[in-house]
Coordinates of C-alpha atoms in Angstrom, one line a residue:
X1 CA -13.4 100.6 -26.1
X2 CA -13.3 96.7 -26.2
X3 CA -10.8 95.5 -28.5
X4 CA -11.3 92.3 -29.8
X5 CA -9.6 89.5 -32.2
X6 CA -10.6 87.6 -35.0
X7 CA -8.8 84.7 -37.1
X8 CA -6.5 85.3 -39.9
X9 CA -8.9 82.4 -41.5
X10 CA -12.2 83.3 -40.7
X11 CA -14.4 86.6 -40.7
X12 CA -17.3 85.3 -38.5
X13 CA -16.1 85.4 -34.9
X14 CA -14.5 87.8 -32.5
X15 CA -13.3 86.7 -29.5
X16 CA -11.6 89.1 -26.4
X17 CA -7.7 89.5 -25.7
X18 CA -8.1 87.0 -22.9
X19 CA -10.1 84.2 -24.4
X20 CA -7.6 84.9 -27.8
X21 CA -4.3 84.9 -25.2
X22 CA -5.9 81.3 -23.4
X23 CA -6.7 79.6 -26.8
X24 CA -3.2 80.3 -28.5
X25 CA -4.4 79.3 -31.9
X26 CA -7.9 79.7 -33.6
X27 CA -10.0 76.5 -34.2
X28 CA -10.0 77.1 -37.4
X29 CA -5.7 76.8 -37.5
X30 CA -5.9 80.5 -38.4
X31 CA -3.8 83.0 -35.8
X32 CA -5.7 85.5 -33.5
X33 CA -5.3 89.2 -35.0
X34 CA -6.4 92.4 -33.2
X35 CA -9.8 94.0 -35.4
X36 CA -7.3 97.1 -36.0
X37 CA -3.9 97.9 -34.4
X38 CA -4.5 100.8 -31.7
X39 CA -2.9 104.0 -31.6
X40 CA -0.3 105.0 -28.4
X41 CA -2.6 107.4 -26.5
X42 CA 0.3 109.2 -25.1
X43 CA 3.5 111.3 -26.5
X44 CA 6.5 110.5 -26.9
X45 CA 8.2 113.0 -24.6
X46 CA 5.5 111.6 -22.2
X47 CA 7.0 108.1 -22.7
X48 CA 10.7 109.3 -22.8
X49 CA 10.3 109.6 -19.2
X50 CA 8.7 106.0 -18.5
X51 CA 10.2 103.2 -17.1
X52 CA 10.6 99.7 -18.7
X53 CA 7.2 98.9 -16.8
X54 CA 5.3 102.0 -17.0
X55 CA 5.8 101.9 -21.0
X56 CA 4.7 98.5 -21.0
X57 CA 1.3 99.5 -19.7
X58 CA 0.9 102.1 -21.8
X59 CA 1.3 100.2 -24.9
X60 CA -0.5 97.1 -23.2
X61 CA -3.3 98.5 -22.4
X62 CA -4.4 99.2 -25.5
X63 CA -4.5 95.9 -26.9
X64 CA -5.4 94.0 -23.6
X65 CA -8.6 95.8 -23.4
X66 CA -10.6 93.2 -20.8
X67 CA -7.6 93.0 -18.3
X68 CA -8.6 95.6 -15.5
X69 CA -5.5 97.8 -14.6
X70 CA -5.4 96.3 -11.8
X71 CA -5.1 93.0 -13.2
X72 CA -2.3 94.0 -16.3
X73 CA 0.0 96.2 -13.6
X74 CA 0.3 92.8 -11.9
X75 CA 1.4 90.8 -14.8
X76 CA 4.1 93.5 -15.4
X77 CA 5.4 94.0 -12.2
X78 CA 5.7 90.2 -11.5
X79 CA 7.0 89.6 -15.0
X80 CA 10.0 92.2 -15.1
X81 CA 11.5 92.2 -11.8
X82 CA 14.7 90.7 -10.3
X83 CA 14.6 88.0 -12.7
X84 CA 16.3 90.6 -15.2
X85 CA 20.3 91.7 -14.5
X86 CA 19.4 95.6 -14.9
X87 CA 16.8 97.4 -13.4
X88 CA 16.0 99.0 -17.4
X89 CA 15.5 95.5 -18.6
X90 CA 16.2 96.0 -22.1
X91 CA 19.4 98.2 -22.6
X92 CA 20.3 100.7 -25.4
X93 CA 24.0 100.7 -26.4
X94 CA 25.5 102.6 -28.7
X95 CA 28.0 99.7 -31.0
X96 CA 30.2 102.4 -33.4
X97 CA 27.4 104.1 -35.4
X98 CA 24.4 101.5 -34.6
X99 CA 22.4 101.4 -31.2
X100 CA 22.0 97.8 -30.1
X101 CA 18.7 96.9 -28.6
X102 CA 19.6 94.5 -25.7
X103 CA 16.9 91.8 -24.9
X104 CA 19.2 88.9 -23.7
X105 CA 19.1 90.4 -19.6
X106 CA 16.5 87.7 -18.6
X107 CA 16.4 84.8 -16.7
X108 CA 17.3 82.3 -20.1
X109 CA 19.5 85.2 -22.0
X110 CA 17.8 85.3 -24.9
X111 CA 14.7 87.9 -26.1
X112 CA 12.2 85.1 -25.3
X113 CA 12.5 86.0 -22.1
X114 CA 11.1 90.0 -23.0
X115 CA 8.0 87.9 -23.4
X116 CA 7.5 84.8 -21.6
X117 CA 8.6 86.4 -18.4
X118 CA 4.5 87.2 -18.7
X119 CA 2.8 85.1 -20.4
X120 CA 1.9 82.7 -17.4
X121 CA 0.3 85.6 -15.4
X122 CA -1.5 86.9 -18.7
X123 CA -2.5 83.5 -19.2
X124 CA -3.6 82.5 -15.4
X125 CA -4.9 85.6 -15.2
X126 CA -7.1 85.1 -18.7
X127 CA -8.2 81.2 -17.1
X128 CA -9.6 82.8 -13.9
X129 CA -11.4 85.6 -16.2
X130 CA -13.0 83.2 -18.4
X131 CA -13.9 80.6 -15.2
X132 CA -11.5 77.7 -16.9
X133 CA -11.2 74.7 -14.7
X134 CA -9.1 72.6 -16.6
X135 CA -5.7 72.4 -16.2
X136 CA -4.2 74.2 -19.1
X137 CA -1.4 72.3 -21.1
X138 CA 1.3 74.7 -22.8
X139 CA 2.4 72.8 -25.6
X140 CA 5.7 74.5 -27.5
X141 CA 8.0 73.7 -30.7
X142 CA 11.2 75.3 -30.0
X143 CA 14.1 76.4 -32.2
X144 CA 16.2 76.8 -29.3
X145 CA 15.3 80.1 -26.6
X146 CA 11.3 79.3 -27.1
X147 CA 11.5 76.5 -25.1
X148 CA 13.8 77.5 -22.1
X149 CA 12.1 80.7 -21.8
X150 CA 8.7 79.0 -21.8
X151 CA 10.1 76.4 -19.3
X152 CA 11.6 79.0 -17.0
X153 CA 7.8 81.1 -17.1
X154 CA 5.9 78.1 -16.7
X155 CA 7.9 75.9 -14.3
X156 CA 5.6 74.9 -11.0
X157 CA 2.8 77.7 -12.3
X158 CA -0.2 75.9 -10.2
X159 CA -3.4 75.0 -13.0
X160 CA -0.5 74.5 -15.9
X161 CA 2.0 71.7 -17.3
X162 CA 4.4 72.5 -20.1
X163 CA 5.8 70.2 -23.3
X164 CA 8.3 71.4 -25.1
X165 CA 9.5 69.4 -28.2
X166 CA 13.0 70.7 -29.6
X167 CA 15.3 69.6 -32.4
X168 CA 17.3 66.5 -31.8
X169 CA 21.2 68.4 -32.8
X170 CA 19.2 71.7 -34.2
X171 CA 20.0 73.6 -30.8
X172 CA 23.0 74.6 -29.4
X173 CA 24.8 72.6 -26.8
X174 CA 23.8 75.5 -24.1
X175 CA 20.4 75.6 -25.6
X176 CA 20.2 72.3 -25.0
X177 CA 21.6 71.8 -21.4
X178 CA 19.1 74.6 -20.4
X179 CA 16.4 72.7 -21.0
X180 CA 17.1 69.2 -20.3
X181 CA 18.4 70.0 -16.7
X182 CA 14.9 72.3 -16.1
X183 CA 13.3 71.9 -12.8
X184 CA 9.7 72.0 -12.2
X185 CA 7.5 69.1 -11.8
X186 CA 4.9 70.2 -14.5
X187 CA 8.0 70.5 -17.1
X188 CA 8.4 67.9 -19.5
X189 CA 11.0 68.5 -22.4
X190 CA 11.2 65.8 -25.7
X191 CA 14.0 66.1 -28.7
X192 CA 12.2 64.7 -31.6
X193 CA 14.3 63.1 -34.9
X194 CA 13.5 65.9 -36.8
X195 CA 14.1 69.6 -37.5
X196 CA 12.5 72.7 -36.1
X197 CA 9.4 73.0 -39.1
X198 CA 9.0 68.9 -38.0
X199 CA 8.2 69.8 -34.3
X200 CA 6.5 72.9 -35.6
X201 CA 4.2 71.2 -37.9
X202 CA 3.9 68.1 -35.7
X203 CA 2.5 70.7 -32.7
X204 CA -0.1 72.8 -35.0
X205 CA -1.4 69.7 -36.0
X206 CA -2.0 68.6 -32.7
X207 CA -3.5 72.1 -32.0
X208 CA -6.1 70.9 -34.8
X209 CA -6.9 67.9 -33.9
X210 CA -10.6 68.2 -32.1
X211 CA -11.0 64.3 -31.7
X212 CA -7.6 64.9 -29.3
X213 CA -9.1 67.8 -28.0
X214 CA -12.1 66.0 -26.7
X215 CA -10.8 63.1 -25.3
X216 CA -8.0 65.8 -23.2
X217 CA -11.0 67.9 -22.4
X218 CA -12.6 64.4 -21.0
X219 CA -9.5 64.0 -18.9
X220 CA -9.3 67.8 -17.7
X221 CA -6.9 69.4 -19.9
X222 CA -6.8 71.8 -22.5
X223 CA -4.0 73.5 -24.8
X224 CA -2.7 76.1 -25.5
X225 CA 0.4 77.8 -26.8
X226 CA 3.5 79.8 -25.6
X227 CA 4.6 80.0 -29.5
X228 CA 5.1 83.3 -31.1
X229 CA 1.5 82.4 -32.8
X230 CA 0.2 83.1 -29.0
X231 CA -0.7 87.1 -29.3
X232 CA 0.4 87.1 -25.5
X233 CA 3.6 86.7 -26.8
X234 CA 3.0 88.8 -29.7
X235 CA 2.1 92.1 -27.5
X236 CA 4.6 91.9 -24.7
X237 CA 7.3 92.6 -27.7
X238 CA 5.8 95.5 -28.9
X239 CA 6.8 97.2 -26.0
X240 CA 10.6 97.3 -26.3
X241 CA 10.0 99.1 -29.9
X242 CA 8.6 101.3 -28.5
X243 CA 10.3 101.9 -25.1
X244 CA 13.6 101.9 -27.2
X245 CA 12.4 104.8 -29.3
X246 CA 11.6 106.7 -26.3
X247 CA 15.2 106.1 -24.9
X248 CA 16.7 107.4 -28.1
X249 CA 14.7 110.3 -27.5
X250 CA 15.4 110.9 -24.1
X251 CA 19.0 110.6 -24.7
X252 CA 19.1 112.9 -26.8
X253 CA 20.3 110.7 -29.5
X254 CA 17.2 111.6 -32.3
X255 CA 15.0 114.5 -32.2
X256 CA 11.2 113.9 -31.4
X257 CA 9.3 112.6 -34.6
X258 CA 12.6 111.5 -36.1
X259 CA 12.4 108.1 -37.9
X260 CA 14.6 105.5 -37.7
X261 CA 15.1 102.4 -39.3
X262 CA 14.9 99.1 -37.4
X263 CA 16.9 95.8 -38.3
X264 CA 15.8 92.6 -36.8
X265 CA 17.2 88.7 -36.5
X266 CA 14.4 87.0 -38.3
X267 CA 12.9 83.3 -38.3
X268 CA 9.4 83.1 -36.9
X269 CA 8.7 86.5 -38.2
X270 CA 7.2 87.4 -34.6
X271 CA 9.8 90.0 -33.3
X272 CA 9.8 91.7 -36.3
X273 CA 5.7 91.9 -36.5
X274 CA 5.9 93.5 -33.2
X275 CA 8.0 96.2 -34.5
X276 CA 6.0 96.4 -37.2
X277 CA 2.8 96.9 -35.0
X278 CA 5.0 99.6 -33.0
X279 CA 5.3 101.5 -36.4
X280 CA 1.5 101.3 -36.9
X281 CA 0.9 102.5 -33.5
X282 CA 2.9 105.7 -33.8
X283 CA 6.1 105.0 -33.2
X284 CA 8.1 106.6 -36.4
X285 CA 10.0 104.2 -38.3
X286 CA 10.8 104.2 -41.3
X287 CA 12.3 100.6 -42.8
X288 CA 12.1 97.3 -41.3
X289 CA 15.0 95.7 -41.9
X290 CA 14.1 91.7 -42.1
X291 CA 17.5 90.0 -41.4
X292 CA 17.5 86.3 -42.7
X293 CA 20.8 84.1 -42.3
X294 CA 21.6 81.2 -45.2
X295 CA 17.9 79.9 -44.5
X296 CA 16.6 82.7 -46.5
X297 CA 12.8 81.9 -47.3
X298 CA 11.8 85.6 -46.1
X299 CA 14.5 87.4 -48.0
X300 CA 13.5 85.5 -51.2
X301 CA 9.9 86.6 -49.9
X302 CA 10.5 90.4 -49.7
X303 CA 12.2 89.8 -53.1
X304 CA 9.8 87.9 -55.4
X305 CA 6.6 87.9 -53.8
X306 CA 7.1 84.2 -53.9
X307 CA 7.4 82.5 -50.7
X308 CA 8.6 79.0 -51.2
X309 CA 9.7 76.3 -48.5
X310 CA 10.5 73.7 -51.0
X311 CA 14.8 73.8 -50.2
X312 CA 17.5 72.8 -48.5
X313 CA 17.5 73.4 -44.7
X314 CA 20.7 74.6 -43.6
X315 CA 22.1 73.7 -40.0
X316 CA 23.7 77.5 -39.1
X317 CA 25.7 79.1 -36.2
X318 CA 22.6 81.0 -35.6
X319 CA 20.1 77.9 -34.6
X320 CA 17.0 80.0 -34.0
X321 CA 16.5 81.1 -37.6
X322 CA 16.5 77.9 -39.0
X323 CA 13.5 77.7 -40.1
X324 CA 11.8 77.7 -43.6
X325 CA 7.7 78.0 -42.3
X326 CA 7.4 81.8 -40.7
X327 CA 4.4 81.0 -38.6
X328 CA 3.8 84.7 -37.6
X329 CA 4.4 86.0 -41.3
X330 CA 0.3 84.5 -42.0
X331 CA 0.0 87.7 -39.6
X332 CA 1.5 90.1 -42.0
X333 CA 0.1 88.2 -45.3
X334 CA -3.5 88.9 -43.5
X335 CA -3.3 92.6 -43.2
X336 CA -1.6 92.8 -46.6
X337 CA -4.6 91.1 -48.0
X338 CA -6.8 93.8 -46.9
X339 CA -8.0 91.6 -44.0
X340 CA -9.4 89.2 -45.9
X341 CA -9.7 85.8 -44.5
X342 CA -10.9 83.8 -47.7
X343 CA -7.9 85.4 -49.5
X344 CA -5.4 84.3 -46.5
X345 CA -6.9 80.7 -46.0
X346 CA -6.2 80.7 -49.9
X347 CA -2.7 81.1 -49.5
X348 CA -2.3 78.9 -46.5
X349 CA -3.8 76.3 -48.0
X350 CA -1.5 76.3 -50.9
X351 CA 1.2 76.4 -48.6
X352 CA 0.5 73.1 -46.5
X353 CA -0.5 71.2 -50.2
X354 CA 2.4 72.9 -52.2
X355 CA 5.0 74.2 -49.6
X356 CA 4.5 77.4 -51.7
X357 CA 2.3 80.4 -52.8
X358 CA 2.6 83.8 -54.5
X359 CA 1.2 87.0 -53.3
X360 CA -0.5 89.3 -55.7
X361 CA 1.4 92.9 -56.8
X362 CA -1.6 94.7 -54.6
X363 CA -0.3 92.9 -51.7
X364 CA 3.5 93.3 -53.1
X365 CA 3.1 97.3 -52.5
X366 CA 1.6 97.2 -49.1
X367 CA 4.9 96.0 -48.5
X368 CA 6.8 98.9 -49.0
X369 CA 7.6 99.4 -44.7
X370 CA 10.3 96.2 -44.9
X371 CA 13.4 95.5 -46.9
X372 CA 15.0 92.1 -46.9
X373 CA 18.5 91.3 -46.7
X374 CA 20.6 87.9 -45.8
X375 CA 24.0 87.0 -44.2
X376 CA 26.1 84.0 -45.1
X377 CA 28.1 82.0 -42.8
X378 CA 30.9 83.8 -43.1
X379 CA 29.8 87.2 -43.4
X380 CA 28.2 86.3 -39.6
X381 CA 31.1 85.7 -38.1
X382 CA 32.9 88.4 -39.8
X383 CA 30.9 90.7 -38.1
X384 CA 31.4 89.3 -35.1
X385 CA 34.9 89.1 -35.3
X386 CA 35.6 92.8 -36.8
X387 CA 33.0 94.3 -34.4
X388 CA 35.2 93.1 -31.5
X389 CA 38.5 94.1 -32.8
X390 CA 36.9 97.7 -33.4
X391 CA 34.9 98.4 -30.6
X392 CA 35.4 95.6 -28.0
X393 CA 31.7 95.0 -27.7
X394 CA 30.7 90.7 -28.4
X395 CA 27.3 89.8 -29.7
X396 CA 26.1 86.4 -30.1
X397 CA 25.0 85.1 -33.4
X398 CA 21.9 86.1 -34.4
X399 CA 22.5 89.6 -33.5
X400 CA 25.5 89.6 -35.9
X401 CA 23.2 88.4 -38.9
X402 CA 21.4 91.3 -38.0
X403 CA 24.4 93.8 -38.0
X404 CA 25.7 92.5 -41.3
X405 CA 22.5 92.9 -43.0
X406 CA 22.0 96.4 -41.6
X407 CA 25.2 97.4 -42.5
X408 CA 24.9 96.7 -45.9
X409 CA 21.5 98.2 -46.2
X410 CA 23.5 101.1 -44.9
X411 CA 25.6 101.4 -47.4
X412 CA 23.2 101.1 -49.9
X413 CA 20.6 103.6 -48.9
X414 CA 22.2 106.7 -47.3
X415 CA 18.6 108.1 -45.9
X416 CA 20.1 109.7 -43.1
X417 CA 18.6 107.8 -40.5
X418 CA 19.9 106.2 -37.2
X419 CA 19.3 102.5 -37.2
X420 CA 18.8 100.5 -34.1
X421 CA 19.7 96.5 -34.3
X422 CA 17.5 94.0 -32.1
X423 CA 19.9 92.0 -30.1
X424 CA 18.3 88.9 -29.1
X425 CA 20.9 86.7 -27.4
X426 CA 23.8 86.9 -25.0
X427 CA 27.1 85.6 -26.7
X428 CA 27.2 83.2 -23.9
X429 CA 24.6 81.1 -25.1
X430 CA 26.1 80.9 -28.5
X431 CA 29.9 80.8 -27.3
X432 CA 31.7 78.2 -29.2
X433 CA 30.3 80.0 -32.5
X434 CA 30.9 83.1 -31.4
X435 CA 34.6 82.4 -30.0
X436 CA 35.8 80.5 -32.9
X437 CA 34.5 83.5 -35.3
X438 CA 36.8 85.7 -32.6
X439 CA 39.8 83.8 -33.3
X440 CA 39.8 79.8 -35.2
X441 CA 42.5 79.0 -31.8
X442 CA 39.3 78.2 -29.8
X443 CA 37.7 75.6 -32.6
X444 CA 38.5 72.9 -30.6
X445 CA 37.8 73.9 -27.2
X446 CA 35.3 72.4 -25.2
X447 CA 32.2 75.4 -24.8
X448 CA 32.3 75.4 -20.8
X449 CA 35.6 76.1 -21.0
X450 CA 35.4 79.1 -23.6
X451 CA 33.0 80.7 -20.3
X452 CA 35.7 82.2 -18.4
X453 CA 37.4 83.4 -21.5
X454 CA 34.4 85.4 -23.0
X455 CA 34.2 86.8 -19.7
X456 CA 37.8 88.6 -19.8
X457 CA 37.7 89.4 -22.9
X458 CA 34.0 90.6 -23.2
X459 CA 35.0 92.4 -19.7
X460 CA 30.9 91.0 -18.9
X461 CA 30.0 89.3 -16.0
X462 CA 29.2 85.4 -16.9
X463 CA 25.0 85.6 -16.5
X464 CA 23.7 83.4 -13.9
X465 CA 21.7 81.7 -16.8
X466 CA 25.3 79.4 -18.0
X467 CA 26.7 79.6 -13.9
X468 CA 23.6 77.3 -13.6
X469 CA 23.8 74.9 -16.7
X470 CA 27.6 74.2 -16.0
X471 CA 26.8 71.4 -13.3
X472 CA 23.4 70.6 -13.3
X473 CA 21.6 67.2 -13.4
X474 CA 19.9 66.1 -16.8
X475 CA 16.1 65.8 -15.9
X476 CA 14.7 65.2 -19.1
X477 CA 15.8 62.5 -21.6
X478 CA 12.9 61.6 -23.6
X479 CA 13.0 61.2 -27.6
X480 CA 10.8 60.6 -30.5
X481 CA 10.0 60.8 -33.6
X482 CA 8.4 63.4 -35.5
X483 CA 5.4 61.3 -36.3
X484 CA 5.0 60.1 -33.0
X485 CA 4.5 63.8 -31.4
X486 CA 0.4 62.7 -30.3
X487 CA 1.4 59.7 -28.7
X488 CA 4.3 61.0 -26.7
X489 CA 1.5 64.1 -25.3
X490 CA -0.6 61.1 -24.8
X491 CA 1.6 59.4 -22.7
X492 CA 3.2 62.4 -20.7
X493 CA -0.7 63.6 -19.6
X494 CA -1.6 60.0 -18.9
X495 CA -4.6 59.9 -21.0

């Protein structure tokens, strides 16, 4: 059966995965949503025995429903290959009493990478389906690991050129180094005077701007998006939830229908969807643990019913969560709503006129599957530090928000289950952080030379990813400002 997606906006048209994966965003500014999520049409104990690949077909297929299986098998094997350090690509390890989900073994270390490794073949693949001839423009607001990731997918792809706009001192120094020494001569990479909701805002409006879209169109281009909004992002990520379930299983480590509770690193809301979408497919879960750090707009969410982006933005150790608009949350607010679109563009709406809105007590109780929870500063590096000195084991920072928050939740709810953590970067790219929250001796020490010592201490090999970075030419030095986001494209394409 054909699946097919509608807009979180508007009730009137369907569209297929494909032409939904190549247009990134509806017209209308609303995100593309699956009719219903599908069910996992095989067991558990048949996906305990699955590899990293074979699960992601299973899972994919369902919601890809007009890639051939010829077509989707190639996307996954040339997506999850050599590019990862281990052959399981997303590793379960077992931190003291909580099983970390690692998704940092990609090409850019960082859980982007889970997904972006195949987006360009989804997306290719989707052009040739749907006879584009336009050169497709992937245009990306990054908090940090969007943009490299997308880079690294997307870099020489024939048909495609990439723009990524990032935050001018909102990303970390490796961050940054990874994509301003990218090679790839359809890669262009700009740091706007801004933060990351400026360059987020600044790219959905140029998403929505049809007069732009025509006169691109006239010059043979077209957009589209390697955002979280993108569902080809959005699918791919369902797939470790699931595949990690069936690796607790088959270790032994939960017995089969067993729930656990799942705690992720939250700023886009995307990573966590996906889990969420795991839950509705079958996989049993039983709390999703939304992990905010000091930037807490979906914490205050989970606890009021109120979300409200009218505060303080707060520069943190963990750069990728700093942000105050949750683009993929309209995803959540939608299904909550019933799937109603009128009720949605409502919202959204009040949101881009009032920086605010409040969801209704119906839509409160539908969301009874998450629990919100938030970790200070200090508290991040805590963990970080006390994890170490108990167990050895380093995690970057966003991981460690995650911990903290779990462990609290922990300790607040004994239900009895096992809780998994997603970790979504490698402490290397967050080092100087993550050393200094080690021991405050390394404050002043320069982050390239903190590699080596991570390294010994860690006893981890130093990822190809930072071996790279250390001595590489600077390719891309372009700036602006957030208002001048169109003319920079503009200029970049030539038109």
């Amino acid at each position: 059966m054909n699946l097919l997606y509608k807009s979180t906006r508007s009730a009137d048209k369907t569209v297929t995965a494909s032409e939904a994966i190549l247009k990134g965003l509806a017209d209308d500014g609303g995100l593309f949503v699956p009719e219903y999520i599908p069910k996992l049409d095989v067991t558990m104990d048949e996906l305990k025995a699955m590899s990293y690949q074979e699960t992601a077909y299973a899972v994919m297929k369902q919601f890809l429903t007009d890639f051939t299986e010829e077509e989707l098998k190639h996307c996954i094997s040339s997506a999850y290959d050599s590019k990862f350090d281990t052959e399981v690509i997303a590793p379960l390890v077992k931190v003291g009493d909580t099983y970390h989900l690692e998704l940092f073994h990609g090409a850019t270390i960082a859980f982007k990478d889970m997904a972006l490794s195949i987006l360009p073949h989804l997306l290719t693949t989707a052009a040739r389906k749907n006879h584009v001839t336009n050169e497709i423009v992937i245009l990306t607001a990054t908090s940090g690991d969007t943009g490299k990731a997308a880079l690294a997918g997307f870099a020489d792809v024939p048909g495609t050129k990439i723009i990524v706009f990032y935050p001018k001192g909102g990303v970390s120094r490796v961050q940054e180094l990874q994509m301003v020494t990218q090679k790839g001569d359809n890669t262009s990479v700009v740091a706007i005077h801004g933060n990351f909701d400026n360059a987020q805002s600044g790219v959905k409006a140029i998403f929505e701007d049809k007069e732009l879209e025509k006169e691109l169109a006239d010059a043979g281009y077209q957009f589209s998006s390697a955002n979280s909004i993108n569902i080809g992002r959005l699918v791919p990520q369902v797939v470790y939830y699931v595949y990690a379930y069936a690796k607790l299983l088959e270790n032994g480590e939960i017995s089969s229908g067993e729930e656990i509770n799942i705690t992720v690193p939250t700023g886009n809301f995307g990573n966590i969807l996906a889990a969420y979408y795991a839950k509705q497919m079958g996989v049993p879960v039983g709390k999703l643990i939304c992990a905010s750090n000091e930037n807490k707009v979906l914490f205050d969410f989970f606890q009021t019913g109120v979300y409200d982006k009218n505060r303080e933005f707060i520069l943190t150790s963990s750069p990728s969560m700093d942000i105050l608009i949750s683009s993929n949350l309209e995803r959540l607010i939608y299904t909550i709503a019933g799937q109603d679109s009128e009720k949605n563009s409502r919202l959204m709406t009040r949101l881009k006129e009032t920086g605010a809105y409040e969801i209704t007590p119906e839509m409160r109780e539908r969301l009874a599957d998450f629990a919100g929870g938030f970790a200070t500063e200090k508290e991040t590096a805590e963990t970080i530090r006390t994890t170490y000195e108990r167990t050895g084991y380093v995690m970057d920072t966003h991981t460690a928000v995650a911990a903290s928050v779990c462990a609290r939740y922990r300790a607040d709810h004994s239900d009895g289950r096992k809780y998994l953590v997603a970790s979504t970067a490698s402490p290397y790219k967050f080092i100087h952080s993550v050393m200094t929250a080690i021991d405050n001796k390394y404050a002043d020490t320069d982050e390239f030379e903190l590699v080596d010592e991570l390294s010994r201490i860690s006893n981890t090999e130093i990822p190809k990813a930072i071996e790279e970075i250390r001595n590489a030419d600077i390719r891309h030095r372009k700036e602006c400002d957030a208002d001048q986001m169109k003319e920079t494209v503009k200029e970049i394409l030539g038109v």
